[in-house]
PDB file of C-alpha atoms and ligand atoms in Angstrom:
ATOM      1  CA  UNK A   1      79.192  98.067  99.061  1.00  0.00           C
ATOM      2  CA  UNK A   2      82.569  97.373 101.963  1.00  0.00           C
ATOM      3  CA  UNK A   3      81.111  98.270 104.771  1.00  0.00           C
ATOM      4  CA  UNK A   4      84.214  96.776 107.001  1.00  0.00           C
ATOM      5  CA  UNK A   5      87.216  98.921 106.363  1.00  0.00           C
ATOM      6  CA  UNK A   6      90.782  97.398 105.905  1.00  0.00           C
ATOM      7  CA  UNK A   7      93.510  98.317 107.410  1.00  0.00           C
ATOM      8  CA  UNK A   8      96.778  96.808 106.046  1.00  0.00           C
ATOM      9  CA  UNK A   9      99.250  96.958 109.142  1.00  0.00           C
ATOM     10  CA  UNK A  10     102.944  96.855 108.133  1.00  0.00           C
ATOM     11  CA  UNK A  11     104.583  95.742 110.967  1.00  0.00           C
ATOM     12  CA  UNK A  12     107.830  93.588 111.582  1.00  0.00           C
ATOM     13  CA  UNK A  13     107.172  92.568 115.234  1.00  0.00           C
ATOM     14  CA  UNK A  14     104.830  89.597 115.380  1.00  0.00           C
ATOM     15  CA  UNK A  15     103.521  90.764 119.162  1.00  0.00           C
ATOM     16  CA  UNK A  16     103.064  94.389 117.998  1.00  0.00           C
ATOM     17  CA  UNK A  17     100.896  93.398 115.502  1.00  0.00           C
ATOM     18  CA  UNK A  18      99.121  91.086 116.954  1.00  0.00           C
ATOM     19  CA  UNK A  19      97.670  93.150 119.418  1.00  0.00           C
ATOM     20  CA  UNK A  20      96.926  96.172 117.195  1.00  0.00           C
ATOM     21  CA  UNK A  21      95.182  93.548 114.768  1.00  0.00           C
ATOM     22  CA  UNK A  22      93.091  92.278 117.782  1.00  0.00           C
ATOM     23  CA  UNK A  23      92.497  95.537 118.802  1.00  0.00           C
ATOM     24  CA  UNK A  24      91.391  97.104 115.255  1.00  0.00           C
ATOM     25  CA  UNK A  25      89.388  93.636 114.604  1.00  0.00           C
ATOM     26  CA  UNK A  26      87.269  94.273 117.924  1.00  0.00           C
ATOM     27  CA  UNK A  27      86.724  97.766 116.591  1.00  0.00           C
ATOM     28  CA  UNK A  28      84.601  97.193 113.618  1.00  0.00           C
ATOM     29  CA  UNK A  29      87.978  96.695 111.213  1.00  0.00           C
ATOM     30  CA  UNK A  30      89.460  94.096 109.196  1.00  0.00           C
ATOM     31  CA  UNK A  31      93.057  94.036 109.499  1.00  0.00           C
ATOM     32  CA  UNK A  32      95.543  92.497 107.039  1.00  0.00           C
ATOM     33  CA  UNK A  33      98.915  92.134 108.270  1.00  0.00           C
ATOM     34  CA  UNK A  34     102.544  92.000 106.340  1.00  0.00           C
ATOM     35  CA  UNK A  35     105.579  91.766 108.045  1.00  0.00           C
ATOM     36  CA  UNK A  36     107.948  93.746 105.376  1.00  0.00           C
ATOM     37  CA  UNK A  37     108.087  96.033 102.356  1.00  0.00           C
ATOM     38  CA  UNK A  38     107.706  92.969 100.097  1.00  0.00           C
ATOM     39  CA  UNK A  39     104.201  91.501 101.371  1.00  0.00           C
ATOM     40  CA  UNK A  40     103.228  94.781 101.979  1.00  0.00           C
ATOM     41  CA  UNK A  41     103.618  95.964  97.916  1.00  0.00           C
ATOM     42  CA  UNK A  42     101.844  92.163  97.191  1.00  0.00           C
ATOM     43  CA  UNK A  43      98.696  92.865  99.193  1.00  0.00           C
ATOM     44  CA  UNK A  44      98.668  96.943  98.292  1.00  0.00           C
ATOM     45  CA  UNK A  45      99.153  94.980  94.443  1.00  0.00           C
ATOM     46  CA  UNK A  46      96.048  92.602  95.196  1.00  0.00           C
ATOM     47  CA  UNK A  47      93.678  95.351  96.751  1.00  0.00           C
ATOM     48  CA  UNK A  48      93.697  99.107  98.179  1.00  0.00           C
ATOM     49  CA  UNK A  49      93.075  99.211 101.821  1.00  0.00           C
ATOM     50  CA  UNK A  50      90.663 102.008 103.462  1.00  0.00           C
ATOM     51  CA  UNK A  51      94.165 102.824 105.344  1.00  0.00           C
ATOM     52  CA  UNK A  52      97.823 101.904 106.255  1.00  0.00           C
ATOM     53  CA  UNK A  53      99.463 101.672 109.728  1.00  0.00           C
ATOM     54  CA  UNK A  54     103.377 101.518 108.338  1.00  0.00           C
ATOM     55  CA  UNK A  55     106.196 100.700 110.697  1.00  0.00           C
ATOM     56  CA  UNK A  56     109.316 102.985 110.124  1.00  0.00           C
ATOM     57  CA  UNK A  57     111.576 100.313 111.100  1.00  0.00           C
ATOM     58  CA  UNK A  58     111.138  97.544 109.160  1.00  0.00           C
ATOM     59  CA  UNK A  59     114.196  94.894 107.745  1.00  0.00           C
ATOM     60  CA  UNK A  60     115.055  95.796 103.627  1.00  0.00           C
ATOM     61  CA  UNK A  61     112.907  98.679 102.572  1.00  0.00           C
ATOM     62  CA  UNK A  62     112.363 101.488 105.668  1.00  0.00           C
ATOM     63  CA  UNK A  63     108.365 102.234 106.607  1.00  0.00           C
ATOM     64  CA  UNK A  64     109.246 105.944 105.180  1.00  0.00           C
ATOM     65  CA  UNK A  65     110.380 104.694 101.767  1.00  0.00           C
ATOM     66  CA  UNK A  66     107.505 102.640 101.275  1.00  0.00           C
ATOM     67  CA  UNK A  67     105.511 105.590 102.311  1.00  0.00           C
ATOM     68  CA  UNK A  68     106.928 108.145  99.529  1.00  0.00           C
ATOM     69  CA  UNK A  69     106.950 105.236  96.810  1.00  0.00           C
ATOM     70  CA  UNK A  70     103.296 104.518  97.672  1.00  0.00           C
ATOM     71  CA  UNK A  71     102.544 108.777  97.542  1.00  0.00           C
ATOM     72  CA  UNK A  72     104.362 108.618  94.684  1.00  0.00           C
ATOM     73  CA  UNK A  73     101.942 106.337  92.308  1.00  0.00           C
ATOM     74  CA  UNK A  74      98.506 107.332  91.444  1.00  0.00           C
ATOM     75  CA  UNK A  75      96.781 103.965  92.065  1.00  0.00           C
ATOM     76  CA  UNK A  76      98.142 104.188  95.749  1.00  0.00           C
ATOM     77  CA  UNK A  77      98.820 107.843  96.283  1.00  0.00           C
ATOM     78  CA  UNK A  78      94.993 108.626  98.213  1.00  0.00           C
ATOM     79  CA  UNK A  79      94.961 105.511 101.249  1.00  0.00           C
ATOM     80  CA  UNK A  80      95.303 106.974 104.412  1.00  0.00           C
ATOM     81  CA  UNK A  81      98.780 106.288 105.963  1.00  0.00           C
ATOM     82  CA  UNK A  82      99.605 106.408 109.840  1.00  0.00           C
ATOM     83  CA  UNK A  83     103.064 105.873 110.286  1.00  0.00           C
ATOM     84  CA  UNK A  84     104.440 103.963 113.610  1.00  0.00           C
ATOM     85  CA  UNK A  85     107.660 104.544 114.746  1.00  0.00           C
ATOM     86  CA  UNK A  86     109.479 104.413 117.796  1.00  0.00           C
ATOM     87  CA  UNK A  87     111.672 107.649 116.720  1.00  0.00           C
ATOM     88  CA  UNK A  88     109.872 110.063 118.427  1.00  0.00           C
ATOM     89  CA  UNK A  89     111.963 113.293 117.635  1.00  0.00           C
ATOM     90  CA  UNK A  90     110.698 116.104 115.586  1.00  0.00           C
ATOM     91  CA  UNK A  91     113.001 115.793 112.683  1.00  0.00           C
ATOM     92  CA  UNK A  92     111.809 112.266 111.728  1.00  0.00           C
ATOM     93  CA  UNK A  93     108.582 113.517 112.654  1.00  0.00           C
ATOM     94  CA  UNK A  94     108.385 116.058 110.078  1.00  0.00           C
ATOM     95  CA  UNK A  95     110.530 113.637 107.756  1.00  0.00           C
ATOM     96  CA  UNK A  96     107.874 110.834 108.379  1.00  0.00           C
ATOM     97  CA  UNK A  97     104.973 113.693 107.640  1.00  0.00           C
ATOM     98  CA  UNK A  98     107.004 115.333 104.303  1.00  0.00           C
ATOM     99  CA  UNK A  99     106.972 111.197 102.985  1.00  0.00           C
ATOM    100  CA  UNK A 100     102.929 111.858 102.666  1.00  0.00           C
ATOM    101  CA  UNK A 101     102.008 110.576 106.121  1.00  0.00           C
ATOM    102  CA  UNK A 102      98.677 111.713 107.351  1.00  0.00           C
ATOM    103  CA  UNK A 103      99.783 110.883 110.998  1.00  0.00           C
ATOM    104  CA  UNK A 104     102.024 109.844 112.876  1.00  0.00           C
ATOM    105  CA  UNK A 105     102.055 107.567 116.205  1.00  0.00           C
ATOM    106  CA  UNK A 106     105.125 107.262 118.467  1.00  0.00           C
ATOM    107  CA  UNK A 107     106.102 103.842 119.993  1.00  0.00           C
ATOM    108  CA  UNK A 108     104.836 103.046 122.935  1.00  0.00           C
ATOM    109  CA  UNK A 109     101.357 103.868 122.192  1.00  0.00           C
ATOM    110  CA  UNK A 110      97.439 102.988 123.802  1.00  0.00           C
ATOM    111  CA  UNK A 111      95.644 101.104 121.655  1.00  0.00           C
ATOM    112  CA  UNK A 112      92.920 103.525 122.413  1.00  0.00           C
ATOM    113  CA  UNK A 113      95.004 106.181 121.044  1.00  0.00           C
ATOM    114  CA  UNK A 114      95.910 104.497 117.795  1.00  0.00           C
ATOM    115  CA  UNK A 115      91.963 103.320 117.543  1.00  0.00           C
ATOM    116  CA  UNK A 116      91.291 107.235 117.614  1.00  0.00           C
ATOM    117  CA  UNK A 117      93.595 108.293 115.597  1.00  0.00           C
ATOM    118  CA  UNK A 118      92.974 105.683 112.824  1.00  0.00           C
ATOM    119  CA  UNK A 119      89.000 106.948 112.742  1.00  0.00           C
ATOM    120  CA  UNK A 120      90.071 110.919 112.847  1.00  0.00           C
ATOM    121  CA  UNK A 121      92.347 109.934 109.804  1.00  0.00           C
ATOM    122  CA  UNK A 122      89.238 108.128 108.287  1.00  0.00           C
ATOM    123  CA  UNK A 123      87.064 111.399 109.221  1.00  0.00           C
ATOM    124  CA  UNK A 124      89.155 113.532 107.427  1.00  0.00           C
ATOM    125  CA  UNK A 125      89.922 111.644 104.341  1.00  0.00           C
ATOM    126  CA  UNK A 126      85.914 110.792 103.866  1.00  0.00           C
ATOM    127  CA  UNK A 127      84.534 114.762 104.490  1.00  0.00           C
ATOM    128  CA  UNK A 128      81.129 114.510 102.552  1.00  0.00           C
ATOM    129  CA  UNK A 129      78.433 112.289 104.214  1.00  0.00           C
ATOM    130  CA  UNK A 130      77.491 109.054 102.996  1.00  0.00           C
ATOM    131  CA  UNK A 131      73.617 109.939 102.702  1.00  0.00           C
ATOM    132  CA  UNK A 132      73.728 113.397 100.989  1.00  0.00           C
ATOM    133  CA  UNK A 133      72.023 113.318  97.843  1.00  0.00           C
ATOM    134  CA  UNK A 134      73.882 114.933  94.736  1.00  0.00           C
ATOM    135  CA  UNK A 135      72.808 117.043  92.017  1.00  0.00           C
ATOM    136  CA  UNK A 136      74.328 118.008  88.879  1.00  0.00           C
ATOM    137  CA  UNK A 137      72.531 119.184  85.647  1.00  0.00           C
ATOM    138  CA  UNK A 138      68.965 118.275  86.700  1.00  0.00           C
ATOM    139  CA  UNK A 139      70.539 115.036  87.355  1.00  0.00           C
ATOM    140  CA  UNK A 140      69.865 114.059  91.138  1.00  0.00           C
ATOM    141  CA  UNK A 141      71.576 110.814  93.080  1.00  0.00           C
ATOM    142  CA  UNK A 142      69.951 110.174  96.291  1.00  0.00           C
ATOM    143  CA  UNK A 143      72.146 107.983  97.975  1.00  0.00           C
ATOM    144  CA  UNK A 144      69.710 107.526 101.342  1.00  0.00           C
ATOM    145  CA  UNK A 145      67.375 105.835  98.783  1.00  0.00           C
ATOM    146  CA  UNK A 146      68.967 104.603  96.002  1.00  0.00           C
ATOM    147  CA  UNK A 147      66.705 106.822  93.804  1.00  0.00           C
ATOM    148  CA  UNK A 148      68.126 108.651  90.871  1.00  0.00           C
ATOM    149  CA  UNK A 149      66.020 110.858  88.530  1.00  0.00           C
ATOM    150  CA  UNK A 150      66.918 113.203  85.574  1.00  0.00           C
ATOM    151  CA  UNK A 151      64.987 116.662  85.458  1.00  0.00           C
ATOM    152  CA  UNK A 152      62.250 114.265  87.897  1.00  0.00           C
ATOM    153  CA  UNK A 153      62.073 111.455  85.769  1.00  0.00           C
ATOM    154  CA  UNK A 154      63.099 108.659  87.788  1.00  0.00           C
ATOM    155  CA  UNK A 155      65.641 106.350  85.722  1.00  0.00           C
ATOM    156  CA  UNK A 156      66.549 102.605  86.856  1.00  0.00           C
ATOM    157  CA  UNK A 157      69.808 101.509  87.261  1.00  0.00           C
ATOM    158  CA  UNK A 158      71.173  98.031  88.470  1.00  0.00           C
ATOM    159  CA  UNK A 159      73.574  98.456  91.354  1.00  0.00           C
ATOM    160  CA  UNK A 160      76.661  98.338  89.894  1.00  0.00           C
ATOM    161  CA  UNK A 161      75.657 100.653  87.469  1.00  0.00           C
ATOM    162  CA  UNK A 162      73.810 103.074  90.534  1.00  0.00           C
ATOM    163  CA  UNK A 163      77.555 102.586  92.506  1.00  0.00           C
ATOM    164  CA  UNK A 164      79.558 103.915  89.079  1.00  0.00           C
ATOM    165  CA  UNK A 165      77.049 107.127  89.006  1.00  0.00           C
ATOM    166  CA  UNK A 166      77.766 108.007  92.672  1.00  0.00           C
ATOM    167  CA  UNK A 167      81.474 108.049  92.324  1.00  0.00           C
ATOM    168  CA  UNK A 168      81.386 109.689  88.967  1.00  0.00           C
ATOM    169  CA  UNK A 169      79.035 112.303  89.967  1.00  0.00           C
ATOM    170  CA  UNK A 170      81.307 112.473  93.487  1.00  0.00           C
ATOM    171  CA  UNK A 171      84.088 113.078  91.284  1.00  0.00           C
ATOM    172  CA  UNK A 172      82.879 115.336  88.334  1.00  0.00           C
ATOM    173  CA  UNK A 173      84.421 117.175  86.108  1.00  0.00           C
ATOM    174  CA  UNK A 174      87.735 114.825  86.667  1.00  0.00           C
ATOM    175  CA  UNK A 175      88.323 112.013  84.233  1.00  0.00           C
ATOM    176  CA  UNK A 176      88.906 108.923  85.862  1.00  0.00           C
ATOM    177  CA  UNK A 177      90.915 105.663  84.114  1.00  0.00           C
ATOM    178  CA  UNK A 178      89.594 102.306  84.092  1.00  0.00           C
ATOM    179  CA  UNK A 179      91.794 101.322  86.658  1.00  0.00           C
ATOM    180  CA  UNK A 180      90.552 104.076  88.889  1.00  0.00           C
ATOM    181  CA  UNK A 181      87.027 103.328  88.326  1.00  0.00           C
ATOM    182  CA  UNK A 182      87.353  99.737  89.269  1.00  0.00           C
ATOM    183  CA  UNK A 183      89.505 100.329  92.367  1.00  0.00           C
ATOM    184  CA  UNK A 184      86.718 102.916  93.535  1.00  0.00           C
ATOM    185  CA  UNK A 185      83.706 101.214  92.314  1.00  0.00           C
ATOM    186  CA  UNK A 186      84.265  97.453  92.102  1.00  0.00           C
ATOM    187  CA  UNK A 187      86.364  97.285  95.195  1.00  0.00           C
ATOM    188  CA  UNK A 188      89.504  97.733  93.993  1.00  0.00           C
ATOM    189  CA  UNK A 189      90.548  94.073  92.961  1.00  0.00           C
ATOM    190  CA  UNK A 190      93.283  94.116  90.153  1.00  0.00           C
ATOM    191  CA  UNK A 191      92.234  91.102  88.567  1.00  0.00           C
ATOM    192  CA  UNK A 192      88.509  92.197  86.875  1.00  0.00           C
ATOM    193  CA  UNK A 193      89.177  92.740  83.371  1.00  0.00           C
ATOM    194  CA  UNK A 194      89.408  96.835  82.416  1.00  0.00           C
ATOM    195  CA  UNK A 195      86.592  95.992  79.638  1.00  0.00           C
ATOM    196  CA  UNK A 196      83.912  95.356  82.337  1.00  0.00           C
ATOM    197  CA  UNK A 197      84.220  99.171  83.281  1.00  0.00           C
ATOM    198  CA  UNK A 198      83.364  99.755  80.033  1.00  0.00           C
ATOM    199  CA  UNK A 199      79.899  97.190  79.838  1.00  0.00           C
ATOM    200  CA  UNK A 200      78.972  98.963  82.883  1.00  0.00           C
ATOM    201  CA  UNK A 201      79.137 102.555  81.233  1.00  0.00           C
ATOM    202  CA  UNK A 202      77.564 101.788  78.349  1.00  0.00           C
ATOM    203  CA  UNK A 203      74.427  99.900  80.316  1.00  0.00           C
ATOM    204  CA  UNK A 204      74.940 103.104  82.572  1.00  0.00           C
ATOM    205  CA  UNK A 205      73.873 105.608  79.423  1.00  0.00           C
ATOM    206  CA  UNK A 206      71.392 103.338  78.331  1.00  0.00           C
ATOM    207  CA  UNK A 207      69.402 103.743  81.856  1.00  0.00           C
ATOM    208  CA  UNK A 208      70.022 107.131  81.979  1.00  0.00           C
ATOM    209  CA  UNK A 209      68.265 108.390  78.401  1.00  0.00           C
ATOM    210  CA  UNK A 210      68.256 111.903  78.138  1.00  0.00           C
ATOM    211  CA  UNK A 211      71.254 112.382  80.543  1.00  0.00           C
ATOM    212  CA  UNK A 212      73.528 110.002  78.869  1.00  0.00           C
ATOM    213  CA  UNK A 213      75.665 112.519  77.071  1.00  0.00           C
ATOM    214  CA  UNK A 214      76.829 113.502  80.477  1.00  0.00           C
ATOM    215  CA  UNK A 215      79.078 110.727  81.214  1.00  0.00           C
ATOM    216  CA  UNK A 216      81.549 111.572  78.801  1.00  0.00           C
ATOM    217  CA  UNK A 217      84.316 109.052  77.244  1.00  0.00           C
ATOM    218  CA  UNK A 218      88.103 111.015  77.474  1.00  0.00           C
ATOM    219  CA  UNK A 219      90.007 109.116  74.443  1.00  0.00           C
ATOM    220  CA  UNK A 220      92.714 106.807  75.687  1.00  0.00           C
ATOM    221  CA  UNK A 221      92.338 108.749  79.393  1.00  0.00           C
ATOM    222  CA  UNK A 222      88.692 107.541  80.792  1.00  0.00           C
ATOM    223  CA  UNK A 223      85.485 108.288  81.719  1.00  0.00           C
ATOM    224  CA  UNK A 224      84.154 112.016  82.636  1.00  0.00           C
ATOM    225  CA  UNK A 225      80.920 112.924  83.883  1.00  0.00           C
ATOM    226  CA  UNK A 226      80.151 116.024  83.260  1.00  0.00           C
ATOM    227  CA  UNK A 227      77.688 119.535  84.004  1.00  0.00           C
ATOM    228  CA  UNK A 228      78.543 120.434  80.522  1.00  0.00           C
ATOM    229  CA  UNK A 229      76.794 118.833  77.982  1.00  0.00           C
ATOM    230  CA  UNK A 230      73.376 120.230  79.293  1.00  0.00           C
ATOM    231  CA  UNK A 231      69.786 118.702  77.835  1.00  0.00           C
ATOM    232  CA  UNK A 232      71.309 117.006  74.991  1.00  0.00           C
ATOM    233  CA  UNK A 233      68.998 115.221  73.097  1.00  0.00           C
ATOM    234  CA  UNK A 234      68.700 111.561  73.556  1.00  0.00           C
ATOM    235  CA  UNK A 235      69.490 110.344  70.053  1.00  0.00           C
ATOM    236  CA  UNK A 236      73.665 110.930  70.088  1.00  0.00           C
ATOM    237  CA  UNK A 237      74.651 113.754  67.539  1.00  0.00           C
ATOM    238  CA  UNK A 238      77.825 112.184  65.100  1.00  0.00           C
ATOM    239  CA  UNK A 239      79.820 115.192  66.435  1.00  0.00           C
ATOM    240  CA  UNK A 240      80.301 112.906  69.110  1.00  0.00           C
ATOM    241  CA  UNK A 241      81.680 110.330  67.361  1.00  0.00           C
ATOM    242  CA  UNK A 242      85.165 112.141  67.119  1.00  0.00           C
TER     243      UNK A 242
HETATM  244 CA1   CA B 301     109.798  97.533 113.404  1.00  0.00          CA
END
């Protein structure tokens, strides 16, 4: 699992960035820096970061059009955005916030006060806590100790397979595309075939017997896991075959 977060700084001004790259480096983050709209879309295109910095002013494309586009599109619509702008009146305040912005940090700025804003933003977009254990079903996910059981049978799963049950059961009920899946699970790189998701649910039901039915294939959509289909037996019924 990432434990460094990235932070891709857009930023036109090689000084600026420079010392807010230093600054979020020495912090515990990894910073990747692109100096306009166009680097920024390759790098977003590559890999999701854990959050943007965006500079309003930026030559072609504006910080605040790249910040609706990127709201806009589902692969890119959740990364936590920070604008930077040395417009420091309300209207392009509340302009800058309306584009999807989850801050907003006027020019001239501490690094101190960027540092803390960039973790409150992190805070807030990561609410539940990394250790709590989850249960759905009779189907429990310790994440403290990697244990997972079904109705107290312990089941063994490899860790990709342990890191696709944790955002699944995270995220029940909601069907979630390939694409999703491997942005959220495998670390969001573009270039892992969509197929592998699939290896990876299918060894996933085999380790989980009796609870397999739970993670439920959505038909040209995804995968699902589900409360729903509750102590199903093990052997899968051809109803399911639809
Ligand atoms: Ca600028």
């Amino acid at each position: 699992m990432r434990t460094v977060p990235t932070v891709l700084l857009v930023e036109d001004e090689p000084s600026i960035a420079e010392l807010i790259a230093v600054n979020l480096r020495h912090n515990g983050f990894r910073p990747i820096w692109a100096m306009d709209s166009v680097s920024a879309q390759r790098e977003l295109d590559a890999a999701l970061p854990d959050l943007i910095l965006l500079d309003w002013m930026l030559p072609g494309e504006s910080g605040l059009t790249l910040a609706k586009r990127w709201r806009g599109h589902e692969r890119t619509k959740a990364i936590p955005l920070i604008m930077l702008t040395a417009r420091g009146d309300e209207a392009d305040r509340v302009a800058g916030l309306d584009a999807g912005a989850d801050d907003y940090i006027s020019k001239p700025f501490s690094t101190k006060e960027l540092l803390a804003r960039v973790r409150a933003v992190l805070r807030r977009r990561a609410p539940q806590a990394k250790d709590e254990a989850l249960l759905i079903s009779g189907l429990r996910l310790d994440s403290a100790t990697h244990r997972v059981s079904f109705l107290d049978q312990a089941l063994k799963l490899g860790p990709t397979e342990f890191k696709l049950l944790h955002y699944l059961m995270g995220h029940a009920e909601r069907v979630h595309s390939r694409g999703q899946l491997l942005d959220k699970v495998w670390g969001d790189h573009v270039y892992i075939e969509e197929r592998t998701v699939d290896v990876h649910v299918k060894r996933l039901r085999e380790a989980m017997g009796a609870a397999a039915a739970m993670v439920e294939t959505v038909r040209g959509a995804g995968y699902r896991l589900t409360a729903k289909p509750e102590l199903v037996p093990v052997v899968e019924a051809p109803s399911h075959i639809a």
